[in-house]
């Protein structure tokens, strides 16, 4: 029986970390439902202990630093509109790239967010069934249009590459999907698996579903391009946090999410400590059994409107434990660490972008975010070229998410040191202006002469 739903060990190994980051981004409800808070006295099955753990979870506070950081990173990446250039026949991708009304910019934002959360995503260029040459009338009518579909990390369950000539090509990709089926007013999600394969040098696409007899093929297509010629490669591209090869990369937000969950656990202990420390306890000296029985029969009240009666020669006081300050200090420390981890994602560092750069000394300074944006841009350029081939569209194809993140790299101390070097005659003004352009302090389109003229004009 075909085992098309077999999942590679790399995917299984990453599943828990992907879920943790996504739950951390989703917020308090997902984190509290995710089972990240260890139980107190886990082997105690009593109703009292279950109630304690339930209350402890309810009191815990989750501060969604991971979700806010993700939103900020996507906002920084798309602070400027991406550069998009496509032939006229592909103009529709600006408004509807996937057939559901999502434009290319909005979809690319989702891709950047996915890669930041899991270090991985995929784009599949697909086409309606067509056995012959695509006509311009069919394209204009919208009945035959190439689409670009986004697949999340955990839906890409299997892949294989083969060397064809001098290059390694994808020979197999299996994508886990669900489709909706309606029974009257009731919706049901049916799992299916989309197989993309190269067989005898030709691309074939099959859709598998489970039946009583096992896995069966419910759809099979041999896609052709706009000229009616068979495809010789699988039009699918991986997108990673480090590069776009098939191997899953580490999720950029994982360390922050893991620390965020640890902060949540500290919060649970801290809130429980505050709860118990905040419960005042009546403390009586000089009491005997006779006095205790009288008080129990009469009712013992605690509060400003009740009269406290002490036994003869005794005293009644309230005691209240102090909360554990170490927990509050540790939570504050984790907040500082989370801020540092979030900032580090947009700070440039010496990161190898490609295998060639890794092998040599030619390394560029990339931030994690800029590297993700470059990888997403590369993937879209490949996808748009495949879409143009299907549509028989001639012309330039370009998609670039800008990686000069204005203002986010500003360091007041470095700026002061650089300015002092200029004033001391140890750094040319032109190099200082280059630095200012690189951090977005000076408009990147202004050259040195324009800057000099403006300074002279303003005196």
CSV table of C-alpha atoms in Angstrom, one decimal:
chain,number,residue,atom,x,y,z
A,1,UNK,CA,0.0,0.0,0.0
A,2,UNK,CA,1.3,3.5,-0.9
A,3,UNK,CA,2.7,5.2,2.2
A,4,UNK,CA,2.5,8.7,0.7
A,5,UNK,CA,1.8,10.2,4.2
A,6,UNK,CA,5.2,9.1,5.5
A,7,UNK,CA,6.9,12.0,7.3
A,8,UNK,CA,10.6,12.7,7.3
A,9,UNK,CA,12.4,12.5,10.7
A,10,UNK,CA,13.5,16.2,10.3
A,11,UNK,CA,9.8,17.3,10.3
A,12,UNK,CA,8.9,15.1,13.3
A,13,UNK,CA,11.9,16.4,15.2
A,14,UNK,CA,11.0,20.1,14.6
A,15,UNK,CA,7.2,19.7,15.3
A,16,UNK,CA,7.4,20.5,19.0
A,17,UNK,CA,9.5,23.6,18.6
A,18,UNK,CA,7.3,24.9,15.7
A,19,UNK,CA,4.2,24.4,18.0
A,20,UNK,CA,5.9,26.2,20.9
A,21,UNK,CA,6.7,29.3,18.8
A,22,UNK,CA,3.2,29.4,17.2
A,23,UNK,CA,1.5,29.1,20.6
A,24,UNK,CA,3.8,31.8,22.0
A,25,UNK,CA,2.8,34.1,19.1
A,26,UNK,CA,-0.9,33.2,19.4
A,27,UNK,CA,-1.0,34.4,23.0
A,28,UNK,CA,-2.3,33.6,26.5
A,29,UNK,CA,-5.1,31.2,25.5
A,30,UNK,CA,-2.9,29.0,23.3
A,31,UNK,CA,-0.1,29.0,25.9
A,32,UNK,CA,-2.4,28.0,28.7
A,33,UNK,CA,-4.0,25.3,26.6
A,34,UNK,CA,-0.6,24.0,25.4
A,35,UNK,CA,0.5,22.2,28.5
A,36,UNK,CA,3.6,24.3,29.1
A,37,UNK,CA,3.0,24.7,32.8
A,38,UNK,CA,4.3,21.8,34.9
A,39,UNK,CA,1.8,20.4,37.4
A,40,UNK,CA,2.4,20.7,41.2
A,41,UNK,CA,2.5,17.2,42.8
A,42,UNK,CA,1.8,15.6,39.4
A,43,UNK,CA,1.1,12.2,40.9
A,44,UNK,CA,-1.5,13.6,43.4
A,45,UNK,CA,-4.8,12.8,41.8
A,46,UNK,CA,-6.9,14.3,44.6
A,47,UNK,CA,-9.6,16.8,43.8
A,48,UNK,CA,-7.8,19.3,46.0
A,49,UNK,CA,-4.6,19.1,44.0
A,50,UNK,CA,-6.4,19.3,40.7
A,51,UNK,CA,-8.2,22.4,41.9
A,52,UNK,CA,-4.9,23.9,43.0
A,53,UNK,CA,-3.3,23.3,39.6
A,54,UNK,CA,-6.3,24.6,37.8
A,55,UNK,CA,-6.3,27.8,39.9
A,56,UNK,CA,-2.5,28.2,39.4
A,57,UNK,CA,-2.9,28.1,35.7
A,58,UNK,CA,-5.8,30.6,35.7
A,59,UNK,CA,-3.7,33.1,37.8
A,60,UNK,CA,-0.6,32.8,35.7
A,61,UNK,CA,0.0,35.8,33.4
A,62,UNK,CA,1.4,35.4,29.9
A,63,UNK,CA,3.1,38.5,28.5
A,64,UNK,CA,3.1,38.1,24.7
A,65,UNK,CA,6.6,39.4,23.9
A,66,UNK,CA,7.0,36.9,21.1
A,67,UNK,CA,3.8,37.9,19.3
A,68,UNK,CA,4.6,41.6,19.6
A,69,UNK,CA,8.2,41.1,18.4
A,70,UNK,CA,6.9,39.2,15.3
A,71,UNK,CA,4.5,42.0,14.5
A,72,UNK,CA,7.3,44.5,14.9
A,73,UNK,CA,9.7,42.6,12.7
A,74,UNK,CA,7.1,42.2,9.9
A,75,UNK,CA,6.4,45.9,10.2
A,76,UNK,CA,10.1,46.8,9.9
A,77,UNK,CA,10.5,44.5,6.9
A,78,UNK,CA,7.6,46.0,5.1
A,79,UNK,CA,8.2,49.6,6.2
A,80,UNK,CA,8.8,50.2,2.5
A,81,UNK,CA,6.7,48.7,-0.2
A,82,UNK,CA,8.5,45.8,-1.9
A,83,UNK,CA,9.9,46.3,-5.4
A,84,UNK,CA,7.6,44.3,-7.7
A,85,UNK,CA,7.9,44.0,-11.5
A,86,UNK,CA,6.0,41.5,-13.6
A,87,UNK,CA,4.9,41.3,-17.2
A,88,UNK,CA,1.4,42.5,-18.1
A,89,UNK,CA,0.0,39.0,-18.2
A,90,UNK,CA,0.9,38.6,-14.5
A,91,UNK,CA,-0.5,42.0,-13.3
A,92,UNK,CA,-3.3,40.0,-11.4
A,93,UNK,CA,-0.8,38.8,-8.8
A,94,UNK,CA,-0.8,42.2,-7.2
A,95,UNK,CA,-4.4,41.6,-6.2
A,96,UNK,CA,-4.8,37.8,-6.3
A,97,UNK,CA,-1.8,35.6,-6.4
A,98,UNK,CA,-3.3,32.4,-4.9
A,99,UNK,CA,-6.8,32.4,-6.3
A,100,UNK,CA,-8.4,33.4,-3.0
A,101,UNK,CA,-8.0,37.2,-3.3
A,102,UNK,CA,-4.7,37.6,-1.5
A,103,UNK,CA,-2.2,39.9,-3.2
A,104,UNK,CA,1.5,39.2,-3.5
A,105,UNK,CA,2.6,41.7,-0.9
A,106,UNK,CA,0.1,40.4,1.7
A,107,UNK,CA,1.1,36.8,1.0
A,108,UNK,CA,4.8,37.7,1.3
A,109,UNK,CA,4.1,39.2,4.7
A,110,UNK,CA,2.6,35.9,5.7
A,111,UNK,CA,5.7,34.1,4.4
A,112,UNK,CA,8.1,36.3,6.3
A,113,UNK,CA,6.0,35.7,9.5
A,114,UNK,CA,6.0,32.0,8.9
A,115,UNK,CA,9.7,31.8,8.3
A,116,UNK,CA,10.4,33.8,11.4
A,117,UNK,CA,8.3,31.4,13.5
A,118,UNK,CA,9.4,28.1,12.0
A,119,UNK,CA,12.5,28.8,9.9
A,120,UNK,CA,10.7,27.3,6.9
A,121,UNK,CA,7.9,27.6,4.3
A,122,UNK,CA,7.3,26.7,0.7
A,123,UNK,CA,5.8,28.2,-2.5
A,124,UNK,CA,4.1,26.0,-5.1
A,125,UNK,CA,3.3,27.4,-8.5
A,126,UNK,CA,0.2,25.7,-9.8
A,127,UNK,CA,-2.0,25.8,-12.9
A,128,UNK,CA,-5.5,24.8,-13.9
A,129,UNK,CA,-5.7,21.5,-15.9
A,130,UNK,CA,-4.7,22.4,-19.5
A,131,UNK,CA,-3.6,19.9,-22.1
A,132,UNK,CA,-2.8,22.4,-24.9
A,133,UNK,CA,-1.5,25.8,-25.6
A,134,UNK,CA,-2.8,28.5,-23.3
A,135,UNK,CA,-4.7,31.2,-25.3
A,136,UNK,CA,-4.7,34.9,-24.5
A,137,UNK,CA,-8.4,34.8,-24.3
A,138,UNK,CA,-8.3,32.2,-21.6
A,139,UNK,CA,-5.8,34.2,-19.7
A,140,UNK,CA,-7.8,37.4,-20.0
A,141,UNK,CA,-10.9,35.7,-18.9
A,142,UNK,CA,-9.1,34.4,-15.8
A,143,UNK,CA,-9.9,30.8,-16.5
A,144,UNK,CA,-6.3,29.8,-16.9
A,145,UNK,CA,-4.0,31.6,-14.5
A,146,UNK,CA,-0.9,30.5,-12.7
A,147,UNK,CA,-1.3,30.7,-8.9
A,148,UNK,CA,1.3,30.7,-6.1
A,149,UNK,CA,0.3,28.8,-3.0
A,150,UNK,CA,1.9,29.2,0.5
A,151,UNK,CA,2.7,26.0,2.4
A,152,UNK,CA,3.6,26.1,6.1
A,153,UNK,CA,6.6,24.2,7.5
A,154,UNK,CA,4.6,21.3,9.0
A,155,UNK,CA,2.7,20.7,5.8
A,156,UNK,CA,5.9,19.9,3.9
A,157,UNK,CA,6.3,16.4,5.2
A,158,UNK,CA,8.5,14.7,2.6
A,159,UNK,CA,11.0,15.6,-0.2
A,160,UNK,CA,13.8,14.1,-2.2
A,161,UNK,CA,16.4,15.6,-4.6
A,162,UNK,CA,18.2,14.0,-7.5
A,163,UNK,CA,21.2,15.1,-9.6
A,164,UNK,CA,20.1,15.9,-13.2
A,165,UNK,CA,23.0,16.9,-15.3
A,166,UNK,CA,25.0,19.4,-13.3
A,167,UNK,CA,22.3,20.5,-10.9
A,168,UNK,CA,20.3,19.0,-8.1
A,169,UNK,CA,16.6,19.0,-8.7
A,170,UNK,CA,13.6,18.2,-6.6
A,171,UNK,CA,12.4,14.8,-7.5
A,172,UNK,CA,9.6,14.5,-4.9
A,173,UNK,CA,7.7,16.8,-2.6
A,174,UNK,CA,4.7,15.6,-0.5
A,175,UNK,CA,2.4,18.3,1.0
A,176,UNK,CA,-0.2,17.6,3.7
A,177,UNK,CA,-3.5,19.4,3.1
A,178,UNK,CA,-7.1,19.5,4.2
A,179,UNK,CA,-10.2,20.1,2.1
A,180,UNK,CA,-13.7,21.1,3.2
A,181,UNK,CA,-16.6,18.9,2.6
A,182,UNK,CA,-20.2,19.9,3.5
A,183,UNK,CA,-22.9,17.6,4.7
A,184,UNK,CA,-25.9,19.9,4.7
A,185,UNK,CA,-25.0,22.6,7.3
A,186,UNK,CA,-22.1,20.6,8.8
A,187,UNK,CA,-18.6,21.2,7.6
A,188,UNK,CA,-16.0,18.5,7.7
A,189,UNK,CA,-12.2,18.7,7.0
A,190,UNK,CA,-10.9,15.8,5.0
A,191,UNK,CA,-7.1,15.2,5.0
A,192,UNK,CA,-5.3,14.7,1.7
A,193,UNK,CA,-1.7,14.5,0.5
A,194,UNK,CA,-0.5,16.3,-2.7
A,195,UNK,CA,2.4,14.5,-4.3
A,196,UNK,CA,4.7,16.5,-6.7
A,197,UNK,CA,7.1,14.2,-8.5
A,198,UNK,CA,9.5,14.0,-11.5
A,199,UNK,CA,8.9,10.7,-13.4
A,200,UNK,CA,11.1,10.1,-16.5
A,201,UNK,CA,12.0,13.7,-16.4
A,202,UNK,CA,8.4,15.0,-16.4
A,203,UNK,CA,6.5,16.7,-13.7
A,204,UNK,CA,3.3,14.9,-12.4
A,205,UNK,CA,1.0,16.0,-9.6
A,206,UNK,CA,-1.2,13.5,-7.7
A,207,UNK,CA,-3.7,14.0,-4.9
A,208,UNK,CA,-4.2,11.1,-2.4
A,209,UNK,CA,-6.9,10.5,0.1
A,210,UNK,CA,-7.7,7.7,2.5
A,211,UNK,CA,-10.4,5.2,1.6
A,212,UNK,CA,-11.6,1.9,3.1
A,213,UNK,CA,-9.2,0.1,0.8
A,214,UNK,CA,-6.3,2.4,1.8
A,215,UNK,CA,-4.7,5.4,0.1
A,216,UNK,CA,-6.1,6.1,-3.3
A,217,UNK,CA,-5.4,8.7,-6.0
A,218,UNK,CA,-8.3,11.0,-6.5
A,219,UNK,CA,-6.6,13.3,-9.0
A,220,UNK,CA,-3.7,13.1,-11.3
A,221,UNK,CA,-2.3,15.7,-13.7
A,222,UNK,CA,0.7,16.1,-15.9
A,223,UNK,CA,1.0,20.0,-16.0
A,224,UNK,CA,2.3,21.7,-19.2
A,225,UNK,CA,3.5,25.2,-19.7
A,226,UNK,CA,1.8,27.9,-21.8
A,227,UNK,CA,3.2,26.5,-25.0
A,228,UNK,CA,1.8,23.0,-24.3
A,229,UNK,CA,5.2,21.6,-23.4
A,230,UNK,CA,5.7,19.3,-20.3
A,231,UNK,CA,7.4,20.6,-17.2
A,232,UNK,CA,10.9,19.3,-16.6
A,233,UNK,CA,11.1,20.4,-13.0
A,234,UNK,CA,8.8,20.6,-9.9
A,235,UNK,CA,7.7,24.3,-9.6
A,236,UNK,CA,8.1,24.3,-5.8
A,237,UNK,CA,10.6,26.3,-3.8
A,238,UNK,CA,11.6,26.0,-0.2
A,239,UNK,CA,12.2,29.1,1.9
A,240,UNK,CA,14.4,29.1,4.9
A,241,UNK,CA,15.8,31.3,7.6
A,242,UNK,CA,19.4,30.7,6.5
A,243,UNK,CA,19.0,29.6,2.9
A,244,UNK,CA,16.4,28.1,0.6
A,245,UNK,CA,17.6,24.5,0.5
A,246,UNK,CA,15.3,21.6,1.6
A,247,UNK,CA,16.7,21.2,5.1
A,248,UNK,CA,14.7,22.8,7.8
A,249,UNK,CA,16.5,25.8,9.5
A,250,UNK,CA,16.2,26.8,13.1
A,251,UNK,CA,13.3,29.0,13.9
A,252,UNK,CA,14.6,32.6,14.4
A,253,UNK,CA,11.9,33.2,17.1
A,254,UNK,CA,12.4,30.0,19.0
A,255,UNK,CA,14.9,31.3,21.7
A,256,UNK,CA,12.6,34.2,22.4
A,257,UNK,CA,9.5,32.0,22.5
A,258,UNK,CA,11.2,29.5,24.8
A,259,UNK,CA,12.2,32.3,27.2
A,260,UNK,CA,8.7,33.8,27.0
A,261,UNK,CA,7.3,30.4,28.1
A,262,UNK,CA,9.8,30.3,31.0
A,263,UNK,CA,8.7,33.8,32.0
A,264,UNK,CA,5.1,32.5,32.0
A,265,UNK,CA,6.1,29.6,34.3
A,266,UNK,CA,7.8,32.1,36.7
A,267,UNK,CA,4.6,34.1,36.6
A,268,UNK,CA,2.6,31.1,37.7
A,269,UNK,CA,4.8,30.5,40.7
A,270,UNK,CA,4.9,34.2,41.5
A,271,UNK,CA,1.1,34.7,41.3
A,272,UNK,CA,0.6,31.6,43.5
A,273,UNK,CA,3.1,33.0,46.0
A,274,UNK,CA,1.3,36.3,46.1
A,275,UNK,CA,-2.1,34.5,46.5
A,276,UNK,CA,-0.9,32.5,49.5
A,277,UNK,CA,1.1,35.3,51.0
A,278,UNK,CA,-1.8,37.6,50.7
A,279,UNK,CA,-4.1,35.4,52.7
A,280,UNK,CA,-4.0,36.8,56.3
A,281,UNK,CA,-4.0,34.3,59.1
A,282,UNK,CA,-5.6,35.0,62.6
A,283,UNK,CA,-3.1,34.3,65.3
A,284,UNK,CA,-4.2,34.0,68.9
A,285,UNK,CA,-2.0,33.8,72.1
A,286,UNK,CA,-3.3,32.7,75.5
A,287,UNK,CA,-6.2,30.8,74.1
A,288,UNK,CA,-7.6,27.6,75.6
A,289,UNK,CA,-10.1,25.0,74.4
A,290,UNK,CA,-13.0,26.7,76.3
A,291,UNK,CA,-12.3,30.1,74.5
A,292,UNK,CA,-12.0,28.3,71.1
A,293,UNK,CA,-15.3,26.6,71.5
A,294,UNK,CA,-17.0,29.9,72.5
A,295,UNK,CA,-15.6,31.6,69.4
A,296,UNK,CA,-16.6,28.7,67.1
A,297,UNK,CA,-20.2,28.7,68.5
A,298,UNK,CA,-20.5,32.5,68.2
A,299,UNK,CA,-18.7,32.7,64.9
A,300,UNK,CA,-15.3,34.1,64.4
A,301,UNK,CA,-15.2,37.2,62.1
A,302,UNK,CA,-12.2,38.9,60.5
A,303,UNK,CA,-12.7,42.5,59.3
A,304,UNK,CA,-12.9,46.1,60.3
A,305,UNK,CA,-16.7,45.8,61.3
A,306,UNK,CA,-16.2,42.8,63.5
A,307,UNK,CA,-15.2,42.9,67.2
A,308,UNK,CA,-12.2,40.8,68.0
A,309,UNK,CA,-12.4,39.2,71.5
A,310,UNK,CA,-9.1,38.0,72.9
A,311,UNK,CA,-8.9,35.4,75.7
A,312,UNK,CA,-8.0,36.8,79.1
A,313,UNK,CA,-4.4,37.8,79.2
A,314,UNK,CA,-4.0,36.9,75.5
A,315,UNK,CA,-3.8,38.7,72.2
A,316,UNK,CA,-5.2,38.5,68.7
A,317,UNK,CA,-3.1,39.4,65.6
A,318,UNK,CA,-3.0,38.9,61.9
A,319,UNK,CA,0.1,37.5,60.3
A,320,UNK,CA,0.8,37.8,56.5
A,321,UNK,CA,3.8,36.2,54.8
A,322,UNK,CA,6.0,38.2,52.5
A,323,UNK,CA,6.0,37.2,48.8
A,324,UNK,CA,9.1,35.5,47.3
A,325,UNK,CA,11.1,38.5,45.9
A,326,UNK,CA,13.5,36.2,44.0
A,327,UNK,CA,10.7,35.2,41.6
A,328,UNK,CA,9.9,38.9,40.8
A,329,UNK,CA,13.6,39.6,40.2
A,330,UNK,CA,14.0,36.6,37.9
A,331,UNK,CA,10.9,37.6,35.9
A,332,UNK,CA,12.4,41.1,35.5
A,333,UNK,CA,15.7,39.6,34.3
A,334,UNK,CA,13.8,37.5,31.7
A,335,UNK,CA,12.0,40.6,30.4
A,336,UNK,CA,15.4,42.2,29.8
A,337,UNK,CA,16.7,39.1,28.1
A,338,UNK,CA,13.6,38.9,25.9
A,339,UNK,CA,14.1,42.5,24.8
A,340,UNK,CA,17.7,41.8,24.0
A,341,UNK,CA,16.8,38.7,21.9
A,342,UNK,CA,14.2,40.6,20.0
A,343,UNK,CA,16.6,43.4,19.2
A,344,UNK,CA,19.2,41.0,18.1
A,345,UNK,CA,17.0,39.7,15.2
A,346,UNK,CA,17.4,43.1,13.4
A,347,UNK,CA,21.0,43.8,14.3
A,348,UNK,CA,23.6,43.1,11.6
A,349,UNK,CA,26.1,40.4,12.3
A,350,UNK,CA,28.5,38.3,10.3
A,351,UNK,CA,26.2,35.6,8.9
A,352,UNK,CA,27.0,33.4,5.9
A,353,UNK,CA,24.1,33.7,3.4
A,354,UNK,CA,25.2,31.0,1.0
A,355,UNK,CA,27.3,27.8,0.9
A,356,UNK,CA,29.8,29.7,-1.2
A,357,UNK,CA,30.2,32.4,1.4
A,358,UNK,CA,30.5,29.8,4.1
A,359,UNK,CA,33.3,28.1,2.3
A,360,UNK,CA,35.3,31.3,1.7
A,361,UNK,CA,36.0,34.5,3.5
A,362,UNK,CA,33.5,36.6,1.6
A,363,UNK,CA,30.9,37.0,4.3
A,364,UNK,CA,28.3,39.8,4.3
A,365,UNK,CA,26.8,41.4,7.4
A,366,UNK,CA,23.2,40.3,7.6
A,367,UNK,CA,20.7,40.6,10.3
A,368,UNK,CA,18.4,37.6,10.9
A,369,UNK,CA,15.5,39.6,9.5
A,370,UNK,CA,17.4,40.8,6.4
A,371,UNK,CA,18.5,37.3,5.6
A,372,UNK,CA,14.9,36.0,5.9
A,373,UNK,CA,13.7,38.9,3.6
A,374,UNK,CA,16.4,38.0,1.0
A,375,UNK,CA,15.4,34.4,1.0
A,376,UNK,CA,11.7,35.2,0.6
A,377,UNK,CA,12.6,37.6,-2.3
A,378,UNK,CA,14.7,34.9,-4.0
A,379,UNK,CA,11.8,32.4,-3.7
A,380,UNK,CA,9.3,34.8,-5.2
A,381,UNK,CA,11.5,35.6,-8.1
A,382,UNK,CA,11.7,31.9,-8.9
A,383,UNK,CA,8.0,31.4,-8.5
A,384,UNK,CA,7.1,34.4,-10.6
A,385,UNK,CA,9.4,33.2,-13.4
A,386,UNK,CA,7.6,29.8,-13.4
A,387,UNK,CA,4.2,31.6,-13.4
A,388,UNK,CA,5.4,33.7,-16.4
A,389,UNK,CA,6.5,30.5,-18.2
A,390,UNK,CA,3.0,29.1,-17.8
A,391,UNK,CA,1.4,32.3,-18.9
A,392,UNK,CA,3.7,32.7,-21.9
A,393,UNK,CA,4.5,36.1,-20.5
A,394,UNK,CA,7.7,37.9,-21.8
A,395,UNK,CA,9.3,40.6,-19.7
A,396,UNK,CA,11.3,41.2,-16.6
A,397,UNK,CA,10.3,39.6,-13.3
A,398,UNK,CA,11.4,41.2,-10.0
A,399,UNK,CA,10.5,41.0,-6.4
A,400,UNK,CA,12.6,42.5,-3.6
A,401,UNK,CA,11.8,43.2,0.0
A,402,UNK,CA,14.1,46.0,1.1
A,403,UNK,CA,16.6,45.2,3.8
A,404,UNK,CA,17.8,48.7,4.7
A,405,UNK,CA,15.7,49.0,7.8
A,406,UNK,CA,15.6,52.7,8.4
A,407,UNK,CA,16.4,53.7,12.0
A,408,UNK,CA,16.4,50.3,13.5
A,409,UNK,CA,20.2,50.1,13.7
A,410,UNK,CA,20.7,53.4,15.4
A,411,UNK,CA,23.2,53.4,18.3
A,412,UNK,CA,23.7,56.7,20.1
A,413,UNK,CA,27.0,55.7,21.5
A,414,UNK,CA,28.4,54.6,18.2
A,415,UNK,CA,27.0,57.8,16.6
A,416,UNK,CA,28.8,59.9,19.2
A,417,UNK,CA,32.1,58.1,18.7
A,418,UNK,CA,31.9,58.4,14.9
A,419,UNK,CA,31.1,62.1,15.2
A,420,UNK,CA,34.0,62.7,17.5
A,421,UNK,CA,36.3,60.9,15.1
A,422,UNK,CA,35.2,63.2,12.3
A,423,UNK,CA,35.7,66.3,14.5
A,424,UNK,CA,39.1,65.0,15.5
A,425,UNK,CA,40.2,64.5,11.9
A,426,UNK,CA,40.4,60.7,12.2
A,427,UNK,CA,37.4,59.8,10.0
A,428,UNK,CA,36.5,61.4,6.6
A,429,UNK,CA,33.1,63.1,6.5
A,430,UNK,CA,32.1,60.9,3.5
A,431,UNK,CA,32.6,57.7,5.5
A,432,UNK,CA,30.5,59.2,8.3
A,433,UNK,CA,27.7,60.0,5.9
A,434,UNK,CA,27.9,56.5,4.5
A,435,UNK,CA,27.4,55.2,8.0
A,436,UNK,CA,24.4,57.5,8.5
A,437,UNK,CA,22.9,56.3,5.2
A,438,UNK,CA,23.3,52.7,6.3
A,439,UNK,CA,21.3,53.2,9.5
A,440,UNK,CA,18.6,55.3,7.8
A,441,UNK,CA,19.6,58.5,9.5
A,442,UNK,CA,20.3,60.1,6.1
A,443,UNK,CA,18.1,59.5,3.0
A,444,UNK,CA,19.9,56.7,1.1
A,445,UNK,CA,19.2,58.5,-2.2
A,446,UNK,CA,21.4,61.5,-1.2
A,447,UNK,CA,25.0,61.4,-2.4
A,448,UNK,CA,27.8,63.3,-0.7
A,449,UNK,CA,27.5,66.3,-2.9
A,450,UNK,CA,23.8,66.7,-2.1
A,451,UNK,CA,24.5,66.4,1.6
A,452,UNK,CA,27.3,69.0,1.4
A,453,UNK,CA,25.1,71.4,-0.5
A,454,UNK,CA,22.3,71.1,2.0
A,455,UNK,CA,24.7,71.7,4.9
A,456,UNK,CA,26.1,74.8,3.2
A,457,UNK,CA,22.6,76.1,2.4
A,458,UNK,CA,21.4,75.7,6.0
A,459,UNK,CA,24.6,77.4,7.3
